[in-house]
Coordinates of C-alpha atoms in Angstrom, one line a residue:
M11 CA -16.1 10.9 -18.0
T12 CA -16.9 12.8 -14.9
I13 CA -16.2 11.2 -11.5
T14 CA -19.7 11.3 -10.1
A15 CA -18.8 8.8 -7.3
N16 CA -16.9 11.5 -5.5
D17 CA -19.9 13.7 -4.7
P18 CA -19.3 14.7 -1.1
K19 CA -23.1 15.1 -0.5
R20 CA -23.9 11.6 -1.5
K21 CA -25.2 9.3 1.3
S22 CA -25.7 5.5 1.2
W23 CA -28.6 3.4 2.2
L24 CA -26.1 1.1 3.8
N25 CA -25.1 2.1 7.3
V26 CA -21.6 3.8 7.4
P27 CA -20.2 4.3 10.9
K28 CA -18.8 7.7 11.8
D29 CA -15.1 8.1 10.7
S30 CA -15.3 4.9 8.6
D31 CA -12.5 4.4 6.1
F32 CA -15.1 3.2 3.6
P33 CA -17.9 5.8 3.0
I34 CA -19.7 5.7 -0.4
Q35 CA -17.2 8.2 -1.7
N36 CA -14.4 5.5 -1.4
I37 CA -15.5 2.4 -3.3
P38 CA -12.2 0.5 -3.2
F39 CA -11.7 -2.9 -5.0
G40 CA -10.6 -6.1 -3.5
V41 CA -10.9 -9.9 -3.6
F42 CA -12.6 -12.0 -0.9
L43 CA -13.7 -15.5 -0.1
T44 CA -17.5 -15.6 0.6
R45 CA -19.4 -17.6 3.2
D46 CA -20.1 -20.1 0.4
D47 CA -16.4 -20.6 -0.2
I48 CA -16.6 -18.7 -3.5
I49 CA -13.8 -16.2 -4.4
T50 CA -15.1 -13.0 -5.9
I51 CA -14.1 -9.5 -6.7
G52 CA -15.9 -6.9 -4.5
T53 CA -16.0 -3.5 -3.0
R54 CA -16.8 -2.2 0.5
I55 CA -19.1 0.4 1.9
G56 CA -19.1 0.9 5.7
D57 CA -18.9 -2.6 7.3
Y58 CA -20.4 -4.4 4.3
A59 CA -18.6 -6.2 1.5
I60 CA -20.3 -6.2 -1.8
D61 CA -20.0 -9.1 -4.3
L62 CA -19.5 -7.4 -7.7
G63 CA -19.7 -10.8 -9.5
A64 CA -23.2 -11.3 -8.2
L65 CA -24.1 -7.7 -8.9
H66 CA -23.0 -8.1 -12.5
Q67 CA -24.9 -11.3 -13.0
L68 CA -28.0 -9.7 -11.7
G69 CA -27.8 -7.0 -14.4
Y70 CA -26.8 -3.9 -12.4
F71 CA -23.9 -3.0 -14.7
E72 CA -26.1 -3.0 -17.8
G73 CA -24.7 -0.6 -20.4
I74 CA -21.1 -0.9 -19.3
P75 CA -19.1 -3.1 -21.7
L76 CA -17.9 -5.8 -19.3
T77 CA -17.2 -9.5 -20.0
D78 CA -19.5 -11.9 -18.2
D79 CA -16.7 -13.2 -16.0
I80 CA -14.8 -9.9 -15.3
F81 CA -15.7 -10.1 -11.5
L82 CA -15.8 -13.9 -11.2
Q83 CA -12.0 -14.2 -10.9
D84 CA -9.6 -14.6 -8.1
T85 CA -7.6 -11.4 -8.9
L86 CA -8.3 -7.9 -10.2
N87 CA -5.7 -8.2 -13.0
D88 CA -8.1 -8.4 -15.9
F89 CA -10.4 -5.7 -14.6
I90 CA -7.4 -3.4 -14.1
A91 CA -6.3 -4.2 -17.7
D92 CA -9.6 -2.8 -19.0
G93 CA -8.3 0.7 -18.2
R94 CA -9.4 3.9 -16.5
K95 CA -12.6 4.4 -18.6
T96 CA -13.9 1.1 -17.3
W97 CA -12.8 1.6 -13.7
R98 CA -14.5 5.0 -13.6
A99 CA -17.7 3.8 -15.1
V100 CA -18.0 0.8 -12.7
R101 CA -17.2 3.0 -9.7
N102 CA -19.7 5.6 -10.7
R103 CA -22.4 2.9 -11.2
I104 CA -21.7 1.4 -7.8
A105 CA -22.2 4.8 -6.2
E106 CA -25.5 5.1 -8.0
I107 CA -26.7 1.7 -6.9
F108 CA -26.0 2.3 -3.2
D109 CA -27.1 5.9 -3.2
A110 CA -29.7 6.6 -0.5
D111 CA -32.2 7.7 -3.1
N112 CA -31.9 4.6 -5.3
N113 CA -34.4 1.9 -4.4
S114 CA -33.5 -0.7 -7.2
L115 CA -31.3 -2.9 -4.9
K116 CA -32.3 -1.4 -1.6
N117 CA -35.9 -2.7 -1.9
N118 CA -35.0 -6.1 -3.5
E119 CA -34.5 -8.4 -0.5
D120 CA -33.4 -11.4 -2.6
H121 CA -30.8 -9.5 -4.4
R122 CA -29.5 -7.9 -1.2
K123 CA -29.0 -11.4 0.3
T124 CA -27.0 -12.5 -2.7
V125 CA -24.9 -9.3 -3.0
L126 CA -24.2 -8.2 0.6
F127 CA -21.9 -9.7 3.2
T128 CA -20.9 -8.6 6.7
L129 CA -17.2 -8.5 7.3
D130 CA -17.3 -11.6 9.5
E131 CA -18.7 -13.6 6.6
I132 CA -15.7 -13.0 4.3
E133 CA -11.9 -13.6 4.2
M134 CA -9.9 -11.0 2.3
Q135 CA -7.3 -12.2 -0.3
L136 CA -4.4 -10.7 -2.1
P137 CA -6.1 -8.3 -4.5
V138 CA -3.8 -8.8 -7.5
Q139 CA -1.4 -11.4 -8.9
V140 CA 1.8 -9.4 -8.6
G141 CA 3.9 -10.2 -11.7
D142 CA 6.6 -7.7 -10.9
Y143 CA 7.4 -5.6 -7.9
T144 CA 9.7 -2.6 -7.7
D145 CA 10.6 -0.8 -4.5
F146 CA 11.6 2.8 -4.6
Y147 CA 13.6 4.9 -2.1
S148 CA 11.8 8.2 -2.5
S149 CA 11.6 9.8 1.0
K150 CA 14.4 12.4 1.3
E151 CA 14.0 12.4 5.1
H152 CA 14.3 8.6 5.3
A153 CA 17.3 8.4 3.0
T154 CA 19.0 11.2 4.9
N155 CA 18.3 9.5 8.3
V156 CA 19.7 6.2 7.1
G157 CA 22.7 7.9 5.5
K158 CA 23.6 9.6 8.7
L159 CA 23.4 6.3 10.6
F160 CA 25.8 4.5 8.2
R161 CA 27.9 7.2 6.7
S162 CA 27.9 10.8 7.9
K163 CA 25.8 13.9 7.9
E164 CA 27.9 15.4 5.0
D165 CA 27.4 12.5 2.6
A166 CA 24.0 11.2 3.9
L167 CA 22.5 11.2 0.4
M168 CA 24.2 9.3 -2.3
P169 CA 25.3 11.5 -5.3
N170 CA 22.5 10.2 -7.6
W171 CA 19.6 10.5 -5.1
L172 CA 18.5 14.1 -5.9
H173 CA 18.6 13.3 -9.6
M174 CA 16.4 10.2 -10.0
P175 CA 14.0 8.0 -8.1
V176 CA 16.3 5.2 -6.9
A177 CA 14.8 1.7 -6.8
Y178 CA 15.5 -2.0 -6.8
H179 CA 13.6 -4.9 -8.2
G180 CA 12.0 -7.0 -5.4
R181 CA 10.4 -10.4 -5.1
S182 CA 6.7 -10.6 -5.9
S183 CA 6.3 -14.2 -4.6
S184 CA 6.6 -13.1 -1.0
I185 CA 4.0 -10.3 -1.1
V186 CA 1.1 -11.4 1.1
A187 CA -2.2 -10.0 2.3
S188 CA -2.8 -8.4 5.6
G189 CA -3.4 -10.9 8.4
I190 CA -1.0 -13.6 7.2
P191 CA 1.9 -14.0 9.7
V192 CA 5.5 -14.0 8.5
H193 CA 8.5 -15.8 10.0
R194 CA 11.7 -14.2 11.3
P195 CA 14.3 -14.6 8.5
Q196 CA 17.7 -16.2 8.7
G197 CA 20.8 -15.3 6.8
Q198 CA 24.5 -14.3 7.0
K199 CA 25.5 -11.5 9.3
M200 CA 28.8 -9.9 10.0
P201 CA 29.1 -9.1 13.8
P202 CA 31.0 -5.9 14.7
G203 CA 34.7 -6.6 15.0
A204 CA 34.4 -10.1 13.4
E205 CA 36.6 -11.3 10.6
K206 CA 34.1 -13.6 9.0
P207 CA 30.3 -13.9 8.8
I208 CA 28.0 -16.0 10.9
F209 CA 24.7 -17.6 10.0
G210 CA 21.5 -17.3 12.1
P211 CA 18.2 -15.6 12.7
S212 CA 18.1 -11.8 12.1
R213 CA 18.1 -9.8 15.3
K214 CA 17.1 -6.6 13.6
V215 CA 13.8 -7.3 11.9
D216 CA 12.2 -4.0 11.0
F217 CA 9.0 -2.7 9.4
E218 CA 9.0 -0.1 6.7
L219 CA 6.0 2.3 6.4
E220 CA 5.3 2.5 2.7
M221 CA 2.5 2.7 0.2
A222 CA 2.4 1.0 -3.1
F223 CA 0.6 1.7 -6.4
I224 CA -0.7 -0.9 -8.9
T225 CA -0.4 -0.4 -12.6
T226 CA -2.4 -1.5 -15.6
A227 CA -0.8 -2.8 -18.8
G228 CA 1.1 0.3 -19.7
N229 CA 3.5 0.2 -22.6
P230 CA 5.1 -2.1 -25.2
I231 CA 8.7 -2.9 -24.7
G232 CA 10.9 0.1 -25.7
E233 CA 8.2 2.8 -25.3
P234 CA 8.4 5.0 -22.2
I235 CA 5.5 6.4 -20.2
S236 CA 5.7 10.1 -19.7
A237 CA 5.4 11.7 -16.3
E238 CA 2.5 13.7 -17.7
D239 CA 0.6 10.5 -18.7
A240 CA 1.7 8.3 -15.8
E241 CA -1.5 8.5 -13.8
D242 CA -3.5 7.0 -16.7
Y243 CA -1.7 3.8 -16.0
I244 CA -2.1 3.7 -12.2
F245 CA -5.2 1.9 -10.9
G246 CA -4.9 2.7 -7.2
M247 CA -2.9 2.4 -4.0
V248 CA -2.5 0.2 -0.9
L249 CA -0.7 0.4 2.4
F250 CA 2.5 -1.5 2.2
N251 CA 4.8 -3.0 5.0
D252 CA 8.1 -3.8 3.3
W253 CA 9.7 -6.0 6.0
S254 CA 13.5 -5.7 6.4
A255 CA 16.3 -7.6 8.2
R256 CA 18.8 -4.8 8.9
D257 CA 21.7 -7.0 10.1
I258 CA 21.5 -9.2 7.0
Q259 CA 21.1 -6.2 4.8
T260 CA 24.2 -4.5 6.2
W261 CA 26.4 -7.4 5.2
E262 CA 24.9 -8.3 1.8
Y263 CA 23.8 -5.1 0.1
K264 CA 27.2 -4.1 -1.4
P265 CA 27.6 -4.0 -4.4
L266 CA 24.2 -5.1 -5.8
G267 CA 21.7 -4.0 -3.1
P268 CA 19.0 -5.7 -1.0
F269 CA 18.5 -9.5 -1.4
L270 CA 17.6 -11.9 1.5
A271 CA 17.1 -8.9 3.8
K272 CA 14.1 -7.8 1.8
N273 CA 12.7 -10.7 -0.1
F274 CA 11.3 -12.8 2.8
A275 CA 8.0 -10.9 3.1
S276 CA 6.1 -7.7 2.2
T277 CA 2.5 -7.2 3.3
V278 CA -0.3 -5.2 1.6
S279 CA -3.7 -3.9 2.8
P280 CA -6.5 -5.8 0.9
W281 CA -8.5 -3.0 -0.5
I282 CA -7.1 -1.0 -3.4
V283 CA -8.2 2.7 -3.2
T284 CA -8.4 4.1 -6.7
L285 CA -6.7 7.3 -7.8
D286 CA -10.1 8.6 -8.7
A287 CA -11.2 8.3 -5.0
L288 CA -8.1 10.1 -4.0
E289 CA -8.7 13.0 -6.3
P290 CA -10.2 15.4 -3.6
F291 CA -7.0 15.0 -1.6
R292 CA -4.4 16.1 -4.1
T293 CA -1.6 18.3 -2.8
E294 CA 1.8 19.6 -3.8
G295 CA 4.9 17.6 -2.8
P296 CA 8.3 18.9 -1.8
K297 CA 10.0 21.4 -4.0
P298 CA 13.1 20.0 -6.0
V299 CA 16.4 20.8 -4.3
V300 CA 18.2 20.6 -7.7
E301 CA 16.8 21.0 -11.2
Q302 CA 15.4 17.7 -12.4
L303 CA 15.9 16.4 -15.9
P304 CA 13.1 17.2 -18.3
Y305 CA 11.6 13.6 -18.3
L306 CA 11.1 13.8 -14.5
Q307 CA 9.6 17.3 -14.3
T308 CA 6.0 17.6 -13.2
S309 CA 3.7 20.4 -12.4
G310 CA 0.6 20.9 -10.3
K311 CA -0.6 18.7 -7.5
K312 CA 0.9 15.3 -8.2
T313 CA 0.7 13.7 -4.8
F314 CA -1.9 13.1 -2.1
D315 CA -2.5 14.1 1.5
I316 CA -2.6 10.7 3.2
N317 CA -2.1 10.4 6.9
L318 CA -0.2 7.4 7.9
E319 CA 0.6 5.7 11.2
V320 CA 2.3 2.6 12.6
A321 CA 1.5 0.8 15.8
L322 CA 3.1 -2.2 17.4
Q323 CA 1.3 -4.7 19.6
P324 CA 3.2 -7.3 21.7
R325 CA 1.3 -10.5 22.2
N326 CA -1.6 -10.1 24.6
K327 CA -0.8 -6.5 25.3
E328 CA -2.0 -3.0 24.3
E329 CA -0.8 -1.5 21.0
T330 CA 1.5 1.5 21.0
T331 CA 1.5 4.1 18.2
L332 CA 5.1 4.4 17.2
T333 CA 5.0 7.0 14.4
N334 CA 2.8 9.3 12.3
S335 CA 3.8 10.3 8.8
N336 CA 2.2 11.4 5.6
F337 CA 2.4 10.3 1.9
K338 CA 2.8 13.9 0.8
Y339 CA 6.3 13.9 2.3
L340 CA 7.7 11.8 -0.6
Y341 CA 10.3 13.7 -2.6
W342 CA 9.6 11.7 -5.7
N343 CA 5.9 11.4 -6.7
I344 CA 4.3 8.3 -8.3
S345 CA 4.2 9.9 -11.8
Q346 CA 8.0 10.5 -11.6
Q347 CA 8.5 7.0 -10.3
L348 CA 6.6 5.4 -13.2
A349 CA 8.2 7.7 -15.8
H350 CA 11.7 6.8 -14.5
H351 CA 10.8 3.1 -14.3
T352 CA 9.9 3.1 -18.0
I353 CA 12.3 5.7 -19.5
N354 CA 14.6 2.9 -20.8
G355 CA 11.6 1.1 -22.4
C356 CA 10.8 -1.3 -19.6
P357 CA 7.2 -2.5 -20.0
V358 CA 4.8 -2.6 -17.0
N359 CA 1.8 -5.0 -16.8
S360 CA -1.5 -5.2 -15.2
G361 CA -1.0 -5.9 -11.5
D362 CA 2.6 -4.8 -11.2
M363 CA 3.3 -3.2 -7.8
M364 CA 5.5 -0.3 -7.1
G365 CA 6.5 0.4 -3.4
S366 CA 7.1 4.0 -2.4
G367 CA 10.0 3.3 -0.1
T368 CA 9.9 4.1 3.6
I369 CA 7.9 7.3 4.2
S370 CA 9.5 9.5 6.9
G371 CA 8.6 13.0 8.0
N372 CA 10.8 15.8 9.4
K373 CA 9.1 15.9 12.8
P374 CA 9.8 13.9 15.9
K375 CA 8.2 10.4 15.8
S376 CA 7.5 10.7 12.1
S377 CA 10.1 8.2 10.9
G378 CA 8.8 5.2 9.0
S379 CA 11.1 2.5 10.5
L380 CA 12.5 1.3 13.8
L381 CA 16.0 1.7 12.3
E382 CA 15.4 5.4 12.4
L383 CA 13.2 5.6 15.5
S384 CA 15.7 3.7 17.7
E385 CA 18.8 5.0 15.9
N386 CA 19.8 1.4 14.9
G387 CA 19.0 0.1 18.4
K388 CA 20.9 2.8 20.4
N389 CA 17.8 4.4 21.8
P390 CA 15.0 1.8 22.3
V391 CA 11.4 3.0 21.7
K392 CA 9.2 3.0 24.8
L393 CA 5.9 1.0 24.7
K394 CA 2.7 1.6 26.7
D395 CA 3.2 -1.6 28.8
G396 CA 6.5 -0.4 30.1
G397 CA 8.6 -2.4 27.7
D398 CA 10.6 -1.1 24.7
R399 CA 11.8 -2.1 21.3
K400 CA 15.0 -1.7 19.3
F401 CA 13.5 -3.8 16.5
V402 CA 10.5 -6.1 16.1
E403 CA 10.4 -9.1 18.4
D404 CA 8.8 -12.5 17.9
N405 CA 5.0 -12.5 18.3
D406 CA 4.8 -8.7 17.9
T407 CA 2.1 -7.5 15.5
V408 CA 2.8 -4.5 13.4
I409 CA -0.2 -2.5 12.3
M410 CA -0.3 0.3 9.6
R411 CA -3.2 2.6 9.0
G412 CA -3.8 5.3 6.5
Y413 CA -6.6 7.8 5.7
C414 CA -7.4 11.1 4.0
K415 CA -9.6 13.8 5.4
N416 CA -10.9 17.2 4.3
Q417 CA -13.7 19.5 5.4
T418 CA -16.4 17.3 3.8
I419 CA -15.3 13.6 3.7
R420 CA -13.0 11.1 5.2
L421 CA -11.8 7.9 3.5
G422 CA -9.1 5.5 4.1
F423 CA -7.3 2.2 3.4
G424 CA -8.2 0.2 6.4
E425 CA -5.1 -1.4 7.9
V426 CA -2.3 -3.8 7.1
R427 CA -1.7 -6.1 10.2
T428 CA 1.0 -8.7 10.4
K429 CA 2.4 -10.8 13.3
L430 CA 6.1 -11.8 13.2
L431 CA 6.6 -15.4 14.2
P432 CA 9.8 -17.1 15.3
I433 CA 12.1 -18.7 12.6
F434 CA 10.5 -21.5 10.7
E435 CA 11.4 -24.9 12.0
S436 CA 10.5 -28.1 10.1
K437 CA 8.7 -30.7 12.0

């Protein structure tokens, strides 16, 4: 089925501000609470949220085999489980309905009142029920930077890193939507020179600039997904802030890896941008440094040119852009990640989330964490208000943004915005 929704010449009868992340060529999917306190699945064009449940009930998806309640749910899991053919058909139809030359909904005032919401009339929710969450470690620049900080330049990369997409299994229960604040975590730490650990709040809370992809039900247990077929099982992508507590992590991660330092919170942007929408922004990733095993080899343009940035805003002060990076810098692409994840027969389900790992570039101020930007606190990052940061402080808000742009269209992911609160104290 052709992706007609991507037509760069298409205009919408809805107003789309200049440089909006959500032109009619985007058509992302999300879940929101309406002004009538009803949770529905929807999409967004410009500054309008569109109730797909109401649109379906009014007959606008006639001819597409959808269950009556497919959009009347509080997660996208069932819709994602329907597969790429359904995703593409629905997205193409939405593009037709809101095309500037289509008057069917445009001239029906009653239907428009039922279907359309301004952004101040809705409250975005977590778009999927995340059953399982895996976090990869796929940026060579990030892995090298961290290795230099904690080991040496000569052995910055661990011996396995260039041979497979390293990952760990994270905690899905603490994944939250943009706008929900998180508390500073507590845990054990080993102060420099100490003989035994202490307990207390983390003093090195950090952000990690990541993206994540969401899968459909992919494979029965025991059956791998090939790198060649992997994209058929990937619904779309979101911005992802994988919060970290570096001092807790330093003490606990040997021998089994991250635990309390990572499972206290991860934050996602609310709109899932489909791989179909990202099709015009395909690009080639980094060339392999060593020959990869056959099951990990891919060809062609298997990644996407997505501009990324992180800003930090202290309470009641101006935000400062800390870093600019790009998704295309990832050494291991998403097809390789999913192929490696399932090569041992591990099944993936609808709504599973796979974090990319911190995305760092090779230019100044392109690192995806304060650990790198401040060199583990040795060189604080300057802020616009005259202050500085070694790590994230209480009541700071971290904001991540991402967008794609070529000569004809621009589309994006909106933002993921989270305030760090002090440690939780029971009343």
